[in-house]
Amino acid sequence: MEQHAVEQHGKAEPTGLEVVVTTMASDSHTWNLVFLQLLLEELGHRVTNLGACVPDELLVAECRRIEPDLIVLSSVNGHGFNDGMRVIEALRARPELARTPTVIGGKLGISGSGTPARQRALLTAGFDGVFEEGGSVLDFQSFVGSLPAAASRTLPAGSGVLL
Amino acid sequence: MTGHGGGTGDAPAVRPGAPATTGTSAAPVASGAPDASAPSAVPASGFGAFVARARAAGALVVQPRMGMADPLRMRDGLRATRDADAVTVGTVTLDSYTRTGDLEAARRALAEGVGLNGYPIATHPADTTRAVLRGIADARFPVQVRHGSAMPEHIVRALLAVGLDATEGGPVSYCLPYSRTPLREAVTAWQRSCELLASTREYGASPHLETFGGCLMGQLCPPSLLIAVSVLEALFFRQHGLTSVSLSYAQQADPRQDEEALTVLGRLAGELLPDVDHHVVLYAYMGVFPRSPGGARLLLEDAARLAVRAGAARLIVKTTAEAHRIPTVGENLRALETAAAAAADERARPALTAGAPGPCAVDTGIEAEARALIGAVLELDADVGRALVRAFAAGYLDVPYCLHPDNAGRARTSLAPDGRLLWSSVGSMPIAGIADGGGPRPPILGSAGLITALSHVQRTYDDRAADPPRTPLPPPPTPVPPRTTSTPRRELGLTTP
Ligand code: B12
């Protein structure tokens, strides 16, 4: 099922990354996804935006099909930590996605800004970056900037510390 | 789907407040007075009747968005809402797993103590929920279930099973911005859900259903489309048996535009739903909220004043926690009382006399656009649901920035410096050139432009809170009438004369 994209903004560069922007099954918020899509396109990357309430199977299937250079999970409804822990396991279980740079951000719990323990748990579960609110977008931009140009798909060591 | 734990042979849920056993005493209407024959809209009891009585008594009904997973906290929240210094109705807001029909995830979250963003009504045993409501929800304190589900049958069954009969949503408004469910399937599911809800009338209940069409993406949707979808959803509810409905509209970024919009919504509802009990409900701003408590309060107060000026009967509030996290009971309580006080203050303004058309009678074309949209849709098919599906397929309705596959996705908006929402592209909607001010405006572009537009209201109110204007923006406040005289709940609530 194809989602509508907002108009492409910025020009994808040849060295640009192939990026999947998505939320998870329980979350219907999409302004966050539209924002992240525009931001990444302005940085010269190509974005597939999977839209609202993406079921785990569809999320994994789309990532296997696209084989992106970066997977960006965004959730703000408060279930993001719980959903993210489940989804990262499903993604990492696929050999072709086991090492794909994958980050999560937004409002991941129901009681306000993230805790270090929550971030550690997400990193341990397999995320390469966790961007909860508060200046998270700038950190995210430098994280994306640190990724190697398209085609080389492994993550430089130590990039996961950009929280 | 409902009582999946134990399959207590739930006689298909169609037994609202099945007297005695539920103890919630919600809706066991005096059996003698079935109102079905009386076309004079207002039912004798239930959610719609409560709001009508408050309105007649000159009070704005205020309502929280409130839902927590823990039954005891949910009960505390309902009790606090009931006992607030305001004329209130209660809310049980459901969590996102229940909304999306993933009851397994809701069950697991409860078992593992994962924080949920609402009350899992289809997962807690019905007896638990009855205990939550017992002695609190009744004819003097109606409780509405708020969800956000494109396929809400399991929710409607669950709420009927615990003796409730008021909820909200709609085949468009809980599909396009809330799911990836095909619109056609949502229409079918909503038809069945309406019929289920309406069937309780046989048992003397007065079920109530509110449209969510006046909200759509929460922000950046021009009023005419919000009004059109709200009215069309109300017509859909009526077609499927509901006789008590409310029509929503969400506060946007310019009070004058909102006042005009609410007046138009009231007028169209009166015209198109003459035989149905109805009222207009305003939602306090549904977009990116001010971060500061002061800014959040000012925005809520403006919503309450707007509701009074434009004749809305009910207001759904937002709290000072909105920009940050799920609010506490205390934050909700303060929001209710803040809104009620602002409404009373606005009502006490001398310039305002009841029944006066209030708004400064500007016409910027909202009404003409809304009529054109509604007319074009209704012409497509005599069945409102089919008409809606066709309308979206043809792009006659097109929700700006909505990613759903069944949305044409060509409409775009812009935001004037004063907060007024304007079309920059109407796509295939039959409203080109109707609104004043001539040609299309430049659309909102780019991530920075989008954030600037989305946070216009947040910025404005946070600034205002930080630095109150020297030249007072709102006219000087008039003395607040003694709050105690405002129609006490118990008198308001009496069900049968
Ligand atoms: C608009 C809105 C809606 C609209 C959404 C329309 C749409 N299709 O998007 C509607 C009305 C439909 C809606 C519905 C709901 N909402 Co809502 N919503 C909001 C609101 C008001 C604004 C969100 C928004 O659009 N922001 C604009 C975008 C651009 O910014 P953002 O999402 O905040 O993301 C920013 C950052 O977080 C960051 N970011 C986000 N993700 C990522 C990812 C990465 C990798 C990075 C680097 C950064 C990043 O980037 C963005 C820009 O800074 C917020 C409260 C607020 N902020 O004022 C509540 C809010 C997010 N909603 C909330 C909830 C709970 C819901 C509901 C579940 C209903 C409910 N129970 O109240 C439903 C969702 C149903 C579901 N299945 O999940 C809660 C979440 C609570 C929490 N996390 O603690 C909030 C915080 C309100 C509240 N205080 O209760 N909502």
CSV table of C-alpha atoms in Angstrom, one decimal, chain B residues 36-467:
chain,number,residue,atom,x,y,z
B,36,ALA,CA,-38.5,7.6,19.9
B,37,SER,CA,-41.7,9.1,18.6
B,38,ALA,CA,-41.0,12.6,19.6
B,39,PRO,CA,-39.1,14.2,16.8
B,40,SER,CA,-38.4,17.2,19.0
B,41,ALA,CA,-34.8,16.3,18.9
B,42,VAL,CA,-33.5,16.4,22.5
B,43,PRO,CA,-33.7,13.1,24.2
B,44,ALA,CA,-34.8,12.8,27.8
B,45,SER,CA,-31.6,11.4,29.1
B,46,GLY,CA,-28.0,10.6,28.2
B,47,PHE,CA,-25.0,12.6,27.1
B,48,GLY,CA,-26.8,14.8,24.6
B,49,ALA,CA,-29.6,15.7,27.0
B,50,PHE,CA,-27.1,16.6,29.7
B,51,VAL,CA,-25.3,19.0,27.4
B,52,ALA,CA,-28.6,20.4,26.2
B,53,ARG,CA,-29.7,21.1,29.8
B,54,ALA,CA,-26.4,22.8,30.6
B,55,ARG,CA,-26.7,24.9,27.5
B,56,ALA,CA,-30.2,25.9,28.4
B,57,ALA,CA,-28.9,26.9,31.8
B,58,GLY,CA,-26.2,29.0,30.3
B,59,ALA,CA,-23.2,26.9,31.2
B,60,LEU,CA,-20.4,25.6,28.9
B,61,VAL,CA,-19.8,21.9,29.5
B,62,VAL,CA,-16.1,21.2,29.9
B,63,GLN,CA,-14.5,17.8,29.4
B,64,PRO,CA,-11.0,16.4,29.7
B,65,ARG,CA,-9.0,14.1,27.5
B,66,MET,CA,-8.1,11.6,30.1
B,67,GLY,CA,-7.2,8.0,30.2
B,68,MET,CA,-4.8,5.9,32.3
B,69,ALA,CA,-4.3,2.2,32.3
B,70,ASP,CA,-4.7,1.7,36.0
B,71,PRO,CA,-8.3,1.2,36.9
B,72,LEU,CA,-7.9,2.9,40.3
B,73,ARG,CA,-6.3,6.0,38.7
B,74,MET,CA,-8.9,6.0,36.0
B,75,ARG,CA,-11.6,6.1,38.7
B,76,ASP,CA,-9.8,8.9,40.6
B,77,GLY,CA,-9.7,10.8,37.4
B,78,LEU,CA,-13.4,10.4,36.7
B,79,ARG,CA,-14.2,11.4,40.3
B,80,ALA,CA,-12.0,14.5,40.2
B,81,THR,CA,-13.6,15.5,36.9
B,82,ARG,CA,-17.1,15.1,38.3
B,83,ASP,CA,-16.3,17.0,41.4
B,84,ALA,CA,-14.5,19.9,39.6
B,85,ASP,CA,-15.7,23.4,40.1
B,86,ALA,CA,-17.2,23.4,36.6
B,87,VAL,CA,-20.0,21.7,34.7
B,88,THR,CA,-18.3,18.6,33.4
B,89,VAL,CA,-18.7,15.3,31.6
B,90,GLY,CA,-16.2,12.5,32.0
B,91,THR,CA,-13.9,10.9,29.6
B,92,VAL,CA,-12.2,7.5,29.2
B,93,THR,CA,-9.5,7.9,26.6
B,94,LEU,CA,-8.3,4.6,25.2
B,95,ASP,CA,-4.7,3.6,24.6
B,96,SER,CA,-3.1,3.2,21.2
B,97,TYR,CA,-3.0,-0.6,21.3
B,98,THR,CA,-6.7,-0.8,21.8
B,99,ARG,CA,-7.3,1.9,19.2
B,100,THR,CA,-5.4,-0.1,16.6
B,101,GLY,CA,-7.1,-3.4,17.6
B,102,ASP,CA,-3.9,-4.9,18.9
B,103,LEU,CA,-5.5,-6.3,22.0
B,104,GLU,CA,-2.6,-8.8,22.4
B,105,ALA,CA,-0.2,-5.9,22.8
B,106,ALA,CA,-2.5,-4.2,25.3
B,107,ARG,CA,-2.7,-7.4,27.3
B,108,ARG,CA,1.0,-7.9,27.3
B,109,ALA,CA,1.6,-4.2,28.3
B,110,LEU,CA,-0.7,-4.6,31.2
B,111,ALA,CA,0.9,-7.8,32.3
B,112,GLU,CA,4.4,-6.3,32.1
B,113,GLY,CA,3.5,-3.0,33.6
B,114,VAL,CA,4.4,-1.1,30.5
B,115,GLY,CA,3.0,2.5,30.6
B,116,LEU,CA,0.0,2.9,28.3
B,117,ASN,CA,-1.2,6.2,26.9
B,118,GLY,CA,-4.8,5.4,27.7
B,119,TYR,CA,-7.3,3.0,29.3
B,120,PRO,CA,-7.5,-0.4,27.7
B,121,ILE,CA,-11.2,-0.9,27.8
B,122,ALA,CA,-11.3,-4.1,25.8
B,123,THR,CA,-8.6,-5.7,27.9
B,124,HIS,CA,-9.6,-5.0,31.4
B,125,PRO,CA,-12.4,-7.4,32.3
B,126,ALA,CA,-15.8,-5.7,32.0
B,127,ASP,CA,-16.4,-6.1,35.7
B,128,THR,CA,-13.3,-4.0,36.4
B,129,THR,CA,-14.5,-1.2,34.2
B,130,ARG,CA,-17.9,-1.4,35.8
B,131,ALA,CA,-16.2,-1.0,39.1
B,132,VAL,CA,-14.3,2.0,37.8
B,133,LEU,CA,-17.6,3.7,36.8
B,134,ARG,CA,-19.8,2.5,39.7
B,135,GLY,CA,-21.3,5.3,41.6
B,136,ILE,CA,-19.6,7.9,39.4
B,137,ALA,CA,-20.9,7.6,35.9
B,138,ASP,CA,-24.6,8.2,35.8
B,139,ALA,CA,-27.2,10.5,34.3
B,140,ARG,CA,-25.8,13.4,36.2
B,141,PHE,CA,-22.3,12.7,35.1
B,142,PRO,CA,-22.3,11.1,31.6
B,143,VAL,CA,-19.0,9.6,30.5
B,144,GLN,CA,-17.7,9.4,27.0
B,145,VAL,CA,-15.2,7.0,25.5
B,146,ARG,CA,-12.7,8.6,23.3
B,147,HIS,CA,-10.6,6.4,21.0
B,148,GLY,CA,-9.3,7.0,17.5
B,149,SER,CA,-10.0,3.8,15.8
B,150,ALA,CA,-10.7,3.2,12.1
B,151,MET,CA,-12.3,-0.2,13.0
B,152,PRO,CA,-14.0,0.5,16.3
B,153,GLU,CA,-16.5,-2.4,16.7
B,154,HIS,CA,-14.5,-4.0,19.5
B,155,ILE,CA,-14.5,-0.7,21.3
B,156,VAL,CA,-18.2,-0.1,20.9
B,157,ARG,CA,-19.0,-3.6,22.1
B,158,ALA,CA,-16.7,-3.1,25.1
B,159,LEU,CA,-18.2,0.3,26.1
B,160,LEU,CA,-21.8,-0.9,25.7
B,161,ALA,CA,-20.9,-3.9,27.8
B,162,VAL,CA,-20.0,-1.7,30.8
B,163,GLY,CA,-23.1,0.5,30.5
B,164,LEU,CA,-21.7,3.4,28.5
B,165,ASP,CA,-23.3,4.8,25.3
B,166,ALA,CA,-21.4,7.9,24.3
B,167,THR,CA,-18.3,7.9,22.1
B,168,GLU,CA,-16.8,9.7,19.1
B,169,GLY,CA,-14.9,9.5,15.9
B,170,GLY,CA,-16.0,8.9,12.3
B,171,PRO,CA,-15.3,6.9,9.2
B,172,VAL,CA,-13.1,9.7,7.7
B,173,SER,CA,-11.6,11.4,10.7
B,174,TYR,CA,-10.5,8.1,12.4
B,175,CYS,CA,-9.3,6.6,9.2
B,176,LEU,CA,-7.2,9.1,7.2
B,177,PRO,CA,-5.2,10.7,10.0
B,178,TYR,CA,-5.3,7.7,12.3
B,179,SER,CA,-4.6,4.6,10.3
B,180,ARG,CA,-3.6,3.0,7.0
B,181,THR,CA,-6.9,1.1,6.9
B,182,PRO,CA,-8.6,1.5,3.4
B,183,LEU,CA,-11.3,4.2,3.7
B,184,ARG,CA,-13.8,1.8,2.3
B,185,GLU,CA,-13.2,-0.7,5.1
B,186,ALA,CA,-13.4,2.0,7.7
B,187,VAL,CA,-16.8,3.2,6.3
B,188,THR,CA,-18.1,-0.4,6.6
B,189,ALA,CA,-16.8,-0.8,10.1
B,190,TRP,CA,-18.2,2.6,11.2
B,191,GLN,CA,-21.5,1.7,9.7
B,192,ARG,CA,-21.7,-1.4,11.8
B,193,SER,CA,-20.5,0.4,14.9
B,194,CYS,CA,-23.1,3.1,14.5
B,195,GLU,CA,-25.8,0.5,14.1
B,196,LEU,CA,-24.6,-1.3,17.2
B,197,LEU,CA,-24.6,1.9,19.2
B,198,ALA,CA,-28.0,3.0,17.8
B,199,SER,CA,-29.5,-0.4,18.6
B,200,THR,CA,-29.4,0.4,22.3
B,201,ARG,CA,-32.2,2.9,21.8
B,202,GLU,CA,-34.5,-0.1,21.8
B,203,TYR,CA,-33.6,-0.6,25.4
B,204,GLY,CA,-34.3,3.0,26.3
B,205,ALA,CA,-30.8,4.4,26.0
B,206,SER,CA,-30.0,7.6,24.2
B,207,PRO,CA,-26.6,6.8,22.6
B,208,HIS,CA,-24.5,9.8,21.6
B,209,LEU,CA,-21.8,10.0,18.9
B,210,GLU,CA,-19.5,13.0,18.2
B,211,THR,CA,-17.7,13.6,15.0
B,212,PHE,CA,-14.0,14.0,15.1
B,213,GLY,CA,-14.1,15.5,11.6
B,214,GLY,CA,-13.4,19.0,13.0
B,215,CYS,CA,-9.9,18.0,13.9
B,216,LEU,CA,-8.4,15.9,11.1
B,217,MET,CA,-4.6,16.5,11.3
B,218,GLY,CA,-4.9,18.6,14.4
B,219,GLN,CA,-3.5,21.7,12.7
B,220,LEU,CA,-3.0,23.4,9.3
B,221,CYS,CA,-6.3,22.3,7.9
B,222,PRO,CA,-8.5,25.3,6.8
B,223,PRO,CA,-11.9,25.5,8.5
B,224,SER,CA,-14.1,24.9,5.5
B,225,LEU,CA,-12.8,21.3,5.2
B,226,LEU,CA,-13.1,20.7,8.9
B,227,ILE,CA,-16.7,21.8,8.9
B,228,ALA,CA,-17.5,19.8,5.8
B,229,VAL,CA,-16.1,16.6,7.2
B,230,SER,CA,-17.7,17.2,10.6
B,231,VAL,CA,-21.1,17.7,9.0
B,232,LEU,CA,-20.8,14.8,6.6
B,233,GLU,CA,-19.8,12.5,9.4
B,234,ALA,CA,-22.8,13.6,11.4
B,235,LEU,CA,-25.0,12.9,8.4
B,236,PHE,CA,-23.4,9.4,8.2
B,237,PHE,CA,-24.2,8.9,11.9
B,238,ARG,CA,-27.8,9.9,11.4
B,239,GLN,CA,-28.2,7.6,8.3
B,240,HIS,CA,-27.1,4.7,10.5
B,241,GLY,CA,-29.5,5.3,13.3
B,242,LEU,CA,-28.1,7.8,15.7
B,243,THR,CA,-30.5,10.5,16.9
B,244,SER,CA,-28.1,12.4,19.2
B,245,VAL,CA,-24.8,13.7,17.8
B,246,SER,CA,-22.3,16.4,18.3
B,247,LEU,CA,-20.2,18.2,15.7
B,248,SER,CA,-16.6,19.0,16.5
B,249,TYR,CA,-14.3,21.8,15.5
B,250,ALA,CA,-10.8,22.3,16.7
B,251,GLN,CA,-9.4,25.8,17.6
B,252,GLN,CA,-6.9,26.9,15.0
B,253,ALA,CA,-4.6,29.8,14.9
B,254,ASP,CA,-6.8,32.9,14.4
B,255,PRO,CA,-9.8,33.5,16.8
B,256,ARG,CA,-11.7,35.5,14.2
B,257,GLN,CA,-11.4,32.8,11.6
B,258,ASP,CA,-12.5,30.2,14.3
B,259,GLU,CA,-15.5,32.3,15.3
B,260,GLU,CA,-16.7,32.5,11.8
B,261,ALA,CA,-16.1,28.8,11.3
B,262,LEU,CA,-18.0,27.8,14.5
B,263,THR,CA,-20.9,30.0,13.4
B,264,VAL,CA,-21.0,28.4,10.0
B,265,LEU,CA,-20.8,24.9,11.6
B,266,GLY,CA,-23.8,25.7,13.9
B,267,ARG,CA,-25.8,27.0,11.0
B,268,LEU,CA,-25.1,24.1,8.7
B,269,ALA,CA,-25.9,21.6,11.5
B,270,GLY,CA,-29.2,23.3,12.2
B,271,GLU,CA,-30.1,23.2,8.5
B,272,LEU,CA,-28.9,19.6,7.7
B,273,LEU,CA,-29.8,17.9,11.0
B,274,PRO,CA,-33.1,19.5,12.0
B,275,ASP,CA,-34.5,16.2,13.2
B,276,VAL,CA,-31.6,15.1,15.4
B,277,ASP,CA,-30.4,16.3,18.8
B,278,HIS,CA,-27.1,18.0,18.1
B,279,HIS,CA,-24.6,20.4,19.6
B,280,VAL,CA,-21.3,21.9,18.6
B,281,VAL,CA,-18.2,20.9,20.5
B,282,LEU,CA,-15.0,22.9,20.4
B,283,TYR,CA,-11.6,21.2,20.9
B,284,ALA,CA,-8.9,23.4,22.5
B,285,TYR,CA,-6.0,23.6,20.1
B,286,MET,CA,-5.0,20.2,18.8
B,287,GLY,CA,-1.6,21.1,17.3
B,288,VAL,CA,1.8,21.7,18.7
B,289,PHE,CA,1.1,23.2,22.2
B,290,PRO,CA,2.8,26.0,24.1
B,291,ARG,CA,5.6,24.5,26.2
B,292,SER,CA,5.2,26.9,29.1
B,293,PRO,CA,2.4,26.5,31.6
B,294,GLY,CA,1.5,30.1,31.2
B,295,GLY,CA,1.3,29.8,27.4
B,296,ALA,CA,-0.8,26.6,27.6
B,297,ARG,CA,-3.2,28.3,30.0
B,298,LEU,CA,-3.6,31.4,27.8
B,299,LEU,CA,-4.4,29.2,24.8
B,300,LEU,CA,-6.9,27.2,26.8
B,301,GLU,CA,-8.6,30.3,28.1
B,302,ASP,CA,-8.8,31.7,24.6
B,303,ALA,CA,-10.5,28.4,23.6
B,304,ALA,CA,-13.1,28.7,26.3
B,305,ARG,CA,-13.8,32.4,25.4
B,306,LEU,CA,-14.1,31.4,21.8
B,307,ALA,CA,-16.5,28.6,22.7
B,308,VAL,CA,-18.8,31.0,24.5
B,309,ARG,CA,-18.6,33.8,21.9
B,310,ALA,CA,-19.4,31.4,19.0
B,311,GLY,CA,-22.1,29.4,20.8
B,312,ALA,CA,-20.4,26.0,21.3
B,313,ALA,CA,-22.1,23.9,24.0
B,314,ARG,CA,-19.1,21.9,25.1
B,315,LEU,CA,-15.3,22.3,25.2
B,316,ILE,CA,-12.6,19.7,25.4
B,317,VAL,CA,-9.7,21.0,27.2
B,318,LYS,CA,-5.9,20.6,27.0
B,319,THR,CA,-3.5,20.8,29.9
B,320,THR,CA,-0.2,22.4,30.7
B,321,ALA,CA,1.4,19.0,30.1
B,322,GLU,CA,0.2,18.8,26.6
B,323,ALA,CA,3.5,19.6,24.9
B,324,HIS,CA,5.4,17.2,27.1
B,325,ARG,CA,3.6,14.0,28.2
B,326,ILE,CA,0.3,12.4,29.3
B,327,PRO,CA,-1.3,14.7,31.9
B,328,THR,CA,-1.9,13.8,35.5
B,329,VAL,CA,-5.4,14.0,37.1
B,330,GLY,CA,-4.4,17.2,38.8
B,331,GLU,CA,-3.4,18.9,35.6
B,332,ASN,CA,-6.6,17.9,34.0
B,333,LEU,CA,-8.6,19.2,36.9
B,334,ARG,CA,-6.9,22.5,36.8
B,335,ALA,CA,-7.5,22.7,33.0
B,336,LEU,CA,-11.2,22.1,33.5
B,337,GLU,CA,-11.5,24.8,36.2
B,338,THR,CA,-9.4,27.3,34.2
B,339,ALA,CA,-11.6,26.8,31.2
B,340,ALA,CA,-14.8,27.1,33.2
B,341,ALA,CA,-13.6,30.3,34.8
B,342,ALA,CA,-12.6,31.8,31.5
B,343,ALA,CA,-16.0,30.8,30.0
B,344,ALA,CA,-17.9,32.4,32.9
B,345,ASP,CA,-15.8,35.5,32.5
B,346,GLU,CA,-16.5,35.7,28.8
B,347,ARG,CA,-20.2,35.2,29.4
B,348,ALA,CA,-20.3,38.0,31.8
B,349,ARG,CA,-19.0,40.5,29.3
B,350,PRO,CA,-21.6,43.2,28.8
B,351,ALA,CA,-21.4,43.2,25.0
B,352,LEU,CA,-22.6,39.7,24.9
B,353,THR,CA,-26.3,39.0,25.0
B,354,ALA,CA,-27.6,35.5,24.7
B,355,GLY,CA,-28.8,34.6,21.2
B,356,ALA,CA,-27.1,37.5,19.5
B,357,PRO,CA,-25.3,36.4,16.5
B,358,GLY,CA,-22.1,37.5,18.3
B,359,PRO,CA,-19.4,37.3,15.7
B,360,CYS,CA,-18.6,40.5,13.9
B,361,ALA,CA,-20.4,39.0,10.9
B,362,VAL,CA,-17.4,38.9,8.6
B,363,ASP,CA,-17.7,36.5,5.8
B,364,THR,CA,-14.4,35.3,4.4
B,365,GLY,CA,-15.9,32.5,2.3
B,366,ILE,CA,-15.8,29.7,4.8
B,367,GLU,CA,-19.5,29.1,4.5
B,368,ALA,CA,-19.5,29.1,0.7
B,369,GLU,CA,-16.5,26.7,0.7
B,370,ALA,CA,-18.1,24.3,3.2
B,371,ARG,CA,-21.4,24.3,1.3
B,372,ALA,CA,-19.6,23.6,-1.9
B,373,LEU,CA,-17.7,20.7,-0.4
B,374,ILE,CA,-20.7,19.2,1.3
B,375,GLY,CA,-22.9,19.6,-1.8
B,376,ALA,CA,-20.4,18.1,-4.1
B,377,VAL,CA,-20.0,15.0,-1.8
B,378,LEU,CA,-23.7,14.4,-1.3
B,379,GLU,CA,-24.3,14.6,-5.0
B,380,LEU,CA,-22.0,11.6,-5.5
B,381,ASP,CA,-24.3,9.0,-3.9
B,382,ALA,CA,-27.4,8.9,-1.7
B,383,ASP,CA,-25.5,6.8,0.7
B,384,VAL,CA,-23.2,9.1,2.7
B,385,GLY,CA,-20.6,6.4,3.3
B,386,ARG,CA,-20.3,5.6,-0.4
B,387,ALA,CA,-20.3,9.3,-1.2
B,388,LEU,CA,-17.4,9.8,1.1
B,389,VAL,CA,-15.4,7.0,-0.5
B,390,ARG,CA,-16.0,8.4,-3.9
B,391,ALA,CA,-15.3,11.9,-2.9
B,392,PHE,CA,-11.8,11.0,-1.6
B,393,ALA,CA,-11.2,8.9,-4.7
B,394,ALA,CA,-12.1,12.0,-6.9
B,395,GLY,CA,-10.1,14.4,-4.7
B,396,TYR,CA,-13.3,16.4,-3.9
B,397,LEU,CA,-12.1,16.0,-0.3
B,398,ASP,CA,-8.4,16.2,0.2
B,399,VAL,CA,-6.8,16.6,3.6
B,400,PRO,CA,-3.6,18.7,3.5
B,401,TYR,CA,-0.4,16.8,4.5
B,402,CYS,CA,-2.3,13.6,5.2
B,403,LEU,CA,-0.2,10.6,4.0
B,404,HIS,CA,-3.0,8.0,3.9
B,405,PRO,CA,-3.1,6.2,0.5
B,406,ASP,CA,-6.8,7.0,0.0
B,407,ASN,CA,-6.2,10.7,0.3
B,408,ALA,CA,-5.4,12.6,-2.9
B,409,GLY,CA,-2.6,14.4,-1.2
B,410,ARG,CA,-2.6,17.5,-3.5
B,411,ALA,CA,-4.1,20.1,-1.1
B,412,ARG,CA,-1.7,22.4,0.6
B,413,THR,CA,-2.2,25.3,3.0
B,414,SER,CA,-0.4,28.4,4.1
B,415,LEU,CA,-0.5,30.3,7.3
B,416,ALA,CA,-0.9,34.1,7.2
B,417,PRO,CA,1.2,36.1,9.7
B,418,ASP,CA,-1.9,36.7,11.8
B,419,GLY,CA,-2.6,32.9,12.0
B,420,ARG,CA,-5.3,32.7,9.4
B,421,LEU,CA,-5.3,29.4,7.5
B,422,LEU,CA,-5.4,29.8,3.7
B,423,TRP,CA,-5.4,27.4,0.8
B,424,SER,CA,-2.3,27.4,-1.3
B,425,SER,CA,-3.6,24.5,-3.4
B,426,VAL,CA,-7.1,23.1,-3.4
B,427,GLY,CA,-6.2,20.1,-5.5
B,428,SER,CA,-9.4,18.8,-7.1
B,429,MET,CA,-11.7,20.2,-4.4
B,430,PRO,CA,-14.6,22.1,-5.9
B,431,ILE,CA,-13.7,25.3,-4.1
B,432,ALA,CA,-11.2,27.1,-6.3
B,433,GLY,CA,-11.5,30.8,-6.1
B,434,ILE,CA,-14.4,30.8,-3.6
B,435,ALA,CA,-12.6,32.3,-0.6
B,436,ASP,CA,-11.8,36.0,-0.5
B,437,GLY,CA,-8.5,37.5,-1.3
B,438,GLY,CA,-8.0,36.1,-4.7
B,439,GLY,CA,-5.4,33.7,-5.9
B,440,PRO,CA,-3.4,31.0,-4.2
B,441,ARG,CA,-0.8,31.7,-1.6
B,442,PRO,CA,2.7,30.2,-1.5
B,443,PRO,CA,2.6,26.9,0.3
B,444,ILE,CA,4.5,26.0,3.4
B,445,LEU,CA,7.7,24.6,2.2
B,446,GLY,CA,10.7,22.7,3.6
B,447,SER,CA,11.4,21.3,7.1
B,448,ALA,CA,12.1,24.7,8.6
B,449,GLY,CA,9.0,26.2,7.0
B,450,LEU,CA,6.9,23.3,8.2
B,451,ILE,CA,8.2,23.6,11.8
B,452,THR,CA,7.7,27.3,11.8
B,453,ALA,CA,4.0,26.9,10.7
B,454,LEU,CA,3.4,24.0,13.0
B,455,SER,CA,4.8,25.9,16.0
B,456,HIS,CA,3.2,29.3,15.2
B,457,VAL,CA,0.6,28.9,18.0
B,458,GLN,CA,3.2,27.5,20.4
B,459,ARG,CA,5.5,30.5,19.8
B,460,THR,CA,2.8,33.1,20.0
B,461,TYR,CA,1.4,31.9,23.3
B,462,ASP,CA,4.8,31.1,24.9
B,463,ASP,CA,5.9,34.6,23.9
B,464,ARG,CA,2.7,36.1,25.3
B,465,ALA,CA,3.1,34.3,28.6
B,466,ALA,CA,6.7,35.4,28.9
B,467,ASP,CA,6.0,39.0,28.0
